[in-house]
Structure formats: C-alpha cells, structure tokens
mmCIF file with all atom_site columns, C-alpha atoms in Angstrom:
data_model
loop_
_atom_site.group_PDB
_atom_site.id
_atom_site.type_symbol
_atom_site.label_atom_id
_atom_site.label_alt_id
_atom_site.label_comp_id
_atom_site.label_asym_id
_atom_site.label_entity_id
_atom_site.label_seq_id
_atom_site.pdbx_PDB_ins_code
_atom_site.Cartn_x
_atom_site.Cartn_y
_atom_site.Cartn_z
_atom_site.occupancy
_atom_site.B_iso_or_equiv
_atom_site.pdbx_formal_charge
_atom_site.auth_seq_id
_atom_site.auth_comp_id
_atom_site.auth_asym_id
_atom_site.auth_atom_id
_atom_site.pdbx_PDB_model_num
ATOM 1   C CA . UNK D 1 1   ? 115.118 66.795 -93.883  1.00 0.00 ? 1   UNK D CA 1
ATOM 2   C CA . UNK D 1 2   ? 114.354 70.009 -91.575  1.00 0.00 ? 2   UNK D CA 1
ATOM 3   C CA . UNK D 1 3   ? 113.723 71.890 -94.650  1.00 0.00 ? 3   UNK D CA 1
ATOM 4   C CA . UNK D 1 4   ? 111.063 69.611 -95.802  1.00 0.00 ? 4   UNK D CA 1
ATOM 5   C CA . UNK D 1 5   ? 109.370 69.131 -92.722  1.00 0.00 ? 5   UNK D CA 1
ATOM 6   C CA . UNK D 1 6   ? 109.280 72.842 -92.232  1.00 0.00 ? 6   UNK D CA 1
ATOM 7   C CA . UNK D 1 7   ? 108.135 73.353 -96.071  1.00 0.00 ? 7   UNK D CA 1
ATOM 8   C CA . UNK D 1 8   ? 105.565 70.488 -95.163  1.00 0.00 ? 8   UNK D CA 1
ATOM 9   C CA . UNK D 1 9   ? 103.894 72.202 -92.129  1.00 0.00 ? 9   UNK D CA 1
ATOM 10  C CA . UNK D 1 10  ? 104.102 75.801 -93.686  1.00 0.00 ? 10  UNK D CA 1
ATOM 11  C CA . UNK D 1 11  ? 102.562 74.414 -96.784  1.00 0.00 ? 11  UNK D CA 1
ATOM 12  C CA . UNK D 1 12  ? 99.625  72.561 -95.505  1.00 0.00 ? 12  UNK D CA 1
ATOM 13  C CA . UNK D 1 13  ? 98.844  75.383 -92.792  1.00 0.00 ? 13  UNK D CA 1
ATOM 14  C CA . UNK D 1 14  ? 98.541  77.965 -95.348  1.00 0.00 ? 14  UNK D CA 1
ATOM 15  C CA . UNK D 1 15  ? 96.121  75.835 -96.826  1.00 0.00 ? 15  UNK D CA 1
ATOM 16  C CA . UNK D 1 16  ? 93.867  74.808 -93.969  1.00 0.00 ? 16  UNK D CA 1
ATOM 17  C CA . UNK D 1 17  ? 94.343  78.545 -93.016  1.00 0.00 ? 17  UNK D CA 1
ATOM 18  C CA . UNK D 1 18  ? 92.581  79.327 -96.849  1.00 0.00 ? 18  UNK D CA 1
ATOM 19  C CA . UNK D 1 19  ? 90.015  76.791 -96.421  1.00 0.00 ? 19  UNK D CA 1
ATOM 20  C CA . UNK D 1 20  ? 88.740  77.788 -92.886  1.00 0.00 ? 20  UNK D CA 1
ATOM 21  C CA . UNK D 1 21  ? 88.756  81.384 -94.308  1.00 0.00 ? 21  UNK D CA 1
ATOM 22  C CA . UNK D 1 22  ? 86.013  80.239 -97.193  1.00 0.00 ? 22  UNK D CA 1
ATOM 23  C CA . UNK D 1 23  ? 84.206  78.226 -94.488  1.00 0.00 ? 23  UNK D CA 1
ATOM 24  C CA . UNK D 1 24  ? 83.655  81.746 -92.805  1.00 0.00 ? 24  UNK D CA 1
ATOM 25  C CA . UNK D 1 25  ? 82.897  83.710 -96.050  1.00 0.00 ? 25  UNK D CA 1
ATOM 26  C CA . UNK D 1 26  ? 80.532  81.145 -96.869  1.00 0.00 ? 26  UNK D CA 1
ATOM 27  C CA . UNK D 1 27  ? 78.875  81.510 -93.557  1.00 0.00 ? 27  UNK D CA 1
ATOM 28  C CA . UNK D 1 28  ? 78.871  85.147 -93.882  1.00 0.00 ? 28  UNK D CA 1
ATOM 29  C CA . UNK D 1 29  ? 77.149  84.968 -97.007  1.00 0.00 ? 29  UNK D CA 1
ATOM 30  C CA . UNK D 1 30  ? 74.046  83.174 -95.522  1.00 0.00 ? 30  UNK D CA 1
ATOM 31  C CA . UNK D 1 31  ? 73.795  85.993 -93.570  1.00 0.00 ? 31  UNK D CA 1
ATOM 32  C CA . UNK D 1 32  ? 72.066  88.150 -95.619  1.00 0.00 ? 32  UNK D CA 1
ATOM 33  C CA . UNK D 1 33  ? 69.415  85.417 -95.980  1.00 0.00 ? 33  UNK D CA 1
ATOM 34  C CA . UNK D 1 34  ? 66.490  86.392 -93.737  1.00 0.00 ? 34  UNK D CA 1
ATOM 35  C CA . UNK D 1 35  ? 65.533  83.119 -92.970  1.00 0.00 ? 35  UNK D CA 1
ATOM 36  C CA . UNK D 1 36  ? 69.017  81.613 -91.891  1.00 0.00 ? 36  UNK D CA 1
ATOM 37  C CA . UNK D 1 37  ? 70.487  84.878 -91.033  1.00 0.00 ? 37  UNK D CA 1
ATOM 38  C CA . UNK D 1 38  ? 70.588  85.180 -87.185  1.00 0.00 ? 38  UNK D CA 1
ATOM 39  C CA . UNK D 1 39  ? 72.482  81.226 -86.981  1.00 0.00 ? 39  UNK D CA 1
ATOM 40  C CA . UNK D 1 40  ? 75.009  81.991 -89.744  1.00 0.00 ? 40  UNK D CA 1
ATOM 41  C CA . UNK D 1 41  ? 77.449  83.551 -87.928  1.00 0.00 ? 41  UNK D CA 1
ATOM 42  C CA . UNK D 1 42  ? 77.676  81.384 -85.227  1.00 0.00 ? 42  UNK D CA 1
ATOM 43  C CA . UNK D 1 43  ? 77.592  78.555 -87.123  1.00 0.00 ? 43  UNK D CA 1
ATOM 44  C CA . UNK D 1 44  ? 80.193  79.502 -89.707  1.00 0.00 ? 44  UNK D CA 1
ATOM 45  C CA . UNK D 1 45  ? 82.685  79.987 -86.741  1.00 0.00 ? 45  UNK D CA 1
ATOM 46  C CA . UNK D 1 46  ? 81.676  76.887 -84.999  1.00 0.00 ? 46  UNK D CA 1
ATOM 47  C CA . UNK D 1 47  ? 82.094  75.119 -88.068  1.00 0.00 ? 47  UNK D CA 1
ATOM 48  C CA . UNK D 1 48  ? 85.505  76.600 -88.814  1.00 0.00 ? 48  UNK D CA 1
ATOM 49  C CA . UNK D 1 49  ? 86.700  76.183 -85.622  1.00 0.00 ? 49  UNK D CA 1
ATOM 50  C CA . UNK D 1 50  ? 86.128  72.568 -85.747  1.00 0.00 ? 50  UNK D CA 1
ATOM 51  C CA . UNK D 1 51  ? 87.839  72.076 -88.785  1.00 0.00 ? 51  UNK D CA 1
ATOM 52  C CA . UNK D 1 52  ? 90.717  74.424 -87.764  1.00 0.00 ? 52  UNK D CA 1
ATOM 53  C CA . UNK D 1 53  ? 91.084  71.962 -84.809  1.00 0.00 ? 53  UNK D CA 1
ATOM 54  C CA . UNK D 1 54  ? 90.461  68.514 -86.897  1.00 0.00 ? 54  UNK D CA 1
ATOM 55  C CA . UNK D 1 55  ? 92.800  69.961 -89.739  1.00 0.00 ? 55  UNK D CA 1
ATOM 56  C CA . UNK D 1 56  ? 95.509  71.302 -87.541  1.00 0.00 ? 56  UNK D CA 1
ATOM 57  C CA . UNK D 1 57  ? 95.723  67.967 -85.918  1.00 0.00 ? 57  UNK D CA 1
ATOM 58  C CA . UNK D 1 58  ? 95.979  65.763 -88.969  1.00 0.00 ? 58  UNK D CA 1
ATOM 59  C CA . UNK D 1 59  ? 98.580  67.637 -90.471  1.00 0.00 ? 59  UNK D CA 1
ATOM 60  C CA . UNK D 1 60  ? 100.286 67.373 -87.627  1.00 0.00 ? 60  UNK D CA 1
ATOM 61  C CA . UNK D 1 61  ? 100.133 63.396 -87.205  1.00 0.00 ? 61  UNK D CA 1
ATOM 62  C CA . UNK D 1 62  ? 101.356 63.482 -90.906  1.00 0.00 ? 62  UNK D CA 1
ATOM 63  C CA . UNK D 1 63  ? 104.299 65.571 -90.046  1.00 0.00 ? 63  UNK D CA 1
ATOM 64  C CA . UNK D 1 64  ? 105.548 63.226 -87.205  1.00 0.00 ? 64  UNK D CA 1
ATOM 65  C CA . UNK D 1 65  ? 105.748 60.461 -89.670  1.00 0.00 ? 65  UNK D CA 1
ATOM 66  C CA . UNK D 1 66  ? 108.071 62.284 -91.740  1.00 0.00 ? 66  UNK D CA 1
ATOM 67  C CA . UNK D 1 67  ? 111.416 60.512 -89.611  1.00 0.00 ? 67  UNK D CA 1
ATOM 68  C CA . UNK D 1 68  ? 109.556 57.400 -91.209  1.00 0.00 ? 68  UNK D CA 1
ATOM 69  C CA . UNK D 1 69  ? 111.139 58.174 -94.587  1.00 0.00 ? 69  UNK D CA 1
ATOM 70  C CA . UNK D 1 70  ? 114.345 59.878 -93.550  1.00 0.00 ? 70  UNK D CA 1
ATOM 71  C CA . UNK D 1 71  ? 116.024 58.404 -96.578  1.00 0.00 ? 71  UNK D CA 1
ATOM 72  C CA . UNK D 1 72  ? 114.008 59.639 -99.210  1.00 0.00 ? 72  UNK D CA 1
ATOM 73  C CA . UNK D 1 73  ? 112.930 63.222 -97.795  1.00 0.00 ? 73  UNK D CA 1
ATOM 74  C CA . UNK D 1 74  ? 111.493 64.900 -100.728 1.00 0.00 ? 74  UNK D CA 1
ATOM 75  C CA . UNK D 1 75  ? 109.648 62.025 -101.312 1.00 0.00 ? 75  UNK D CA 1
ATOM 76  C CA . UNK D 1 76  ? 108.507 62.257 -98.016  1.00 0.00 ? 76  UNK D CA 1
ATOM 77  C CA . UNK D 1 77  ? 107.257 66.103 -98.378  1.00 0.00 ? 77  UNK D CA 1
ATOM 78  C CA . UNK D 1 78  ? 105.633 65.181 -101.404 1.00 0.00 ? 78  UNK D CA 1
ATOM 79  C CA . UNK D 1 79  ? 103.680 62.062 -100.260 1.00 0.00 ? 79  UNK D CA 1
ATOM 80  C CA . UNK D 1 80  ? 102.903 63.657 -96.814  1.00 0.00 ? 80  UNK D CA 1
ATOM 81  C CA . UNK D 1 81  ? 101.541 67.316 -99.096  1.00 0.00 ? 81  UNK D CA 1
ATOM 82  C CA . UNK D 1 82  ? 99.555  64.669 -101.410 1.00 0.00 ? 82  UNK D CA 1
ATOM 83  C CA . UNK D 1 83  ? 97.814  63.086 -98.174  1.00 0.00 ? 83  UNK D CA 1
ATOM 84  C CA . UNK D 1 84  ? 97.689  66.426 -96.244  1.00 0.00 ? 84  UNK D CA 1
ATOM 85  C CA . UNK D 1 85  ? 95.477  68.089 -99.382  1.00 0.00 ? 85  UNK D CA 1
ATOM 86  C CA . UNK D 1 86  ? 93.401  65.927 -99.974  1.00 0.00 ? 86  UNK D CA 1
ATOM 87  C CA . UNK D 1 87  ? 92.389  65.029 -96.043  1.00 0.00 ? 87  UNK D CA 1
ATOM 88  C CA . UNK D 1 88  ? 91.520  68.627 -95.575  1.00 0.00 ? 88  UNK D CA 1
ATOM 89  C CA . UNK D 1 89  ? 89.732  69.087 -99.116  1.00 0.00 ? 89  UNK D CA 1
ATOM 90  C CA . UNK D 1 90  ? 87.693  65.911 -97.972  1.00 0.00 ? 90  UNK D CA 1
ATOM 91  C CA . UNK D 1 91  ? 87.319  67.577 -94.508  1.00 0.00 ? 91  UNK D CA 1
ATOM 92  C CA . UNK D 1 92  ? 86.350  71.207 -96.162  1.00 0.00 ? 92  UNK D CA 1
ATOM 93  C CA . UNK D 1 93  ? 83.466  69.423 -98.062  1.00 0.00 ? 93  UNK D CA 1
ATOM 94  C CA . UNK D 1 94  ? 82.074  67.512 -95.007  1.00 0.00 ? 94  UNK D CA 1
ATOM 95  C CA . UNK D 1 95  ? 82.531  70.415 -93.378  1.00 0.00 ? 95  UNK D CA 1
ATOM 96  C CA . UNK D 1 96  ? 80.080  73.114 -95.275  1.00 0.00 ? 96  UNK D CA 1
ATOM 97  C CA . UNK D 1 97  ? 77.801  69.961 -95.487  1.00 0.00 ? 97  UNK D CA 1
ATOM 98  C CA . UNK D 1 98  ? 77.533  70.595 -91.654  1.00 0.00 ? 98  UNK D CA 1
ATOM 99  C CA . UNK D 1 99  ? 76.880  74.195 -92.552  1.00 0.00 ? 99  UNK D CA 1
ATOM 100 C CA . UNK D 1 100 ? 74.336  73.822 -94.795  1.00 0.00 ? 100 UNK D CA 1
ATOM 101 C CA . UNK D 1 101 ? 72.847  71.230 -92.516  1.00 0.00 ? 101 UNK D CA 1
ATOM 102 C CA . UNK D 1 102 ? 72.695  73.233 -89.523  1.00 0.00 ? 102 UNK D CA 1
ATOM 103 C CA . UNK D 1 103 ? 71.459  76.427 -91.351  1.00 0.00 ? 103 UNK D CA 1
ATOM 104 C CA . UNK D 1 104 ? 68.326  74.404 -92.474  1.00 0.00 ? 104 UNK D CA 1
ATOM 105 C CA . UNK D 1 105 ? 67.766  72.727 -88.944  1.00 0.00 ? 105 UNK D CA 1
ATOM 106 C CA . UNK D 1 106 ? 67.796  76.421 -87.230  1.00 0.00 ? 106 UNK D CA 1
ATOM 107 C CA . UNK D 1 107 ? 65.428  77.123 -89.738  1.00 0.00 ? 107 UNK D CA 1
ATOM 108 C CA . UNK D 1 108 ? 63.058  74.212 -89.667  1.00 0.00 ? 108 UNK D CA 1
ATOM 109 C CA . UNK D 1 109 ? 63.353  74.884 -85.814  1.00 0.00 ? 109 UNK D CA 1
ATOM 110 C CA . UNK D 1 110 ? 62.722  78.443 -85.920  1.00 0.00 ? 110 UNK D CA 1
ATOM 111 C CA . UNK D 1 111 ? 59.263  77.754 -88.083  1.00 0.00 ? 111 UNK D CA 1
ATOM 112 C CA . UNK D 1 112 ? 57.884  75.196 -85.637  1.00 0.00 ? 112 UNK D CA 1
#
C-alpha cells in the first residue's frame, strides 16, 4: 500500500509541477506583448502560485483517502491518479483563464 501511495503523490506532483511550469511560460510569453508586458510577470507567478497551492492541497486530500481502500490498493492508485489528473487539468484551464483575464484588465486599466 506504501508503494502506491508514494507512486500516487510522486505521480501527481510531477504533474502539477509540469502544469505550473506552462502557467509561467505562458505568462512569460505575454511578455513580449507591449501592451500586457509590464503585468505578465507578476501575474504568471501569482497565478502559478495559486494553483501550486490549490493543486498541492487537493492531491493531498486525495492521498489521505487512500487507507479508504486498503483492500484493493492498486485500485486505489489508479482511481485516486484518475481524480488527481483531471482536478488539476480542470484547475490548469481555470487557471490561464485568470491569466488571460487579468492581462486584459491591466490593460483596459492602463488605457483609462
């Protein structure tokens, strides 16, 4: 069960750890736009860092509920990998939605 759990958490970090790393090169793309430039950066990290956070914690809270299933473990890591992917592909979506979002806003702010 230990080696599932640990496969689990390894697993599903190395993921959010991949999609917090395109949430920054996204944001450090819209950098070399003059308009949204100057808010990118901060942004992007501001972004990432909330979905580190957010992401971190879920996959967490998934991993405590692996003693739920003791008797069927790999069913367990597969169920708990399943949920864990697709919370933080939903979450990775929402979150360069807030991206894009807050790029125009400091822009639409900046022009009036």
């Amino acid at each position: 069960m230990l080696t599932y759990l640990l496969s689990f958490i390894g697993l599903s970090l190395l993921a959010l750890v991949a999609l917090t790393r395109m949430i920054v090169l996204i944001g450090s793309m819209q950098r070399e736009c003059p308009e949204t430039g100057p808010a990118a950066r901060l942004v992007a990290v501001t972004v990432a860092t909330g979905f580190c956070a957010i992401g971190a914690g879920g996959v967490f809270l998934i991993a405590a509920a692996f003693p739920l299933l003791a008797q069927a473990p790999m069913m367990a890591f597969f169920v708990g990998l399943g949920l864990a992917v697709l919370c933080l592909g939903l979450g990775f979506s929402h979150a360069v939605n807030t991206l894009r979002l807050m790029l125009y806003r400091s822009n639409v702010l900046a022009d009036s």
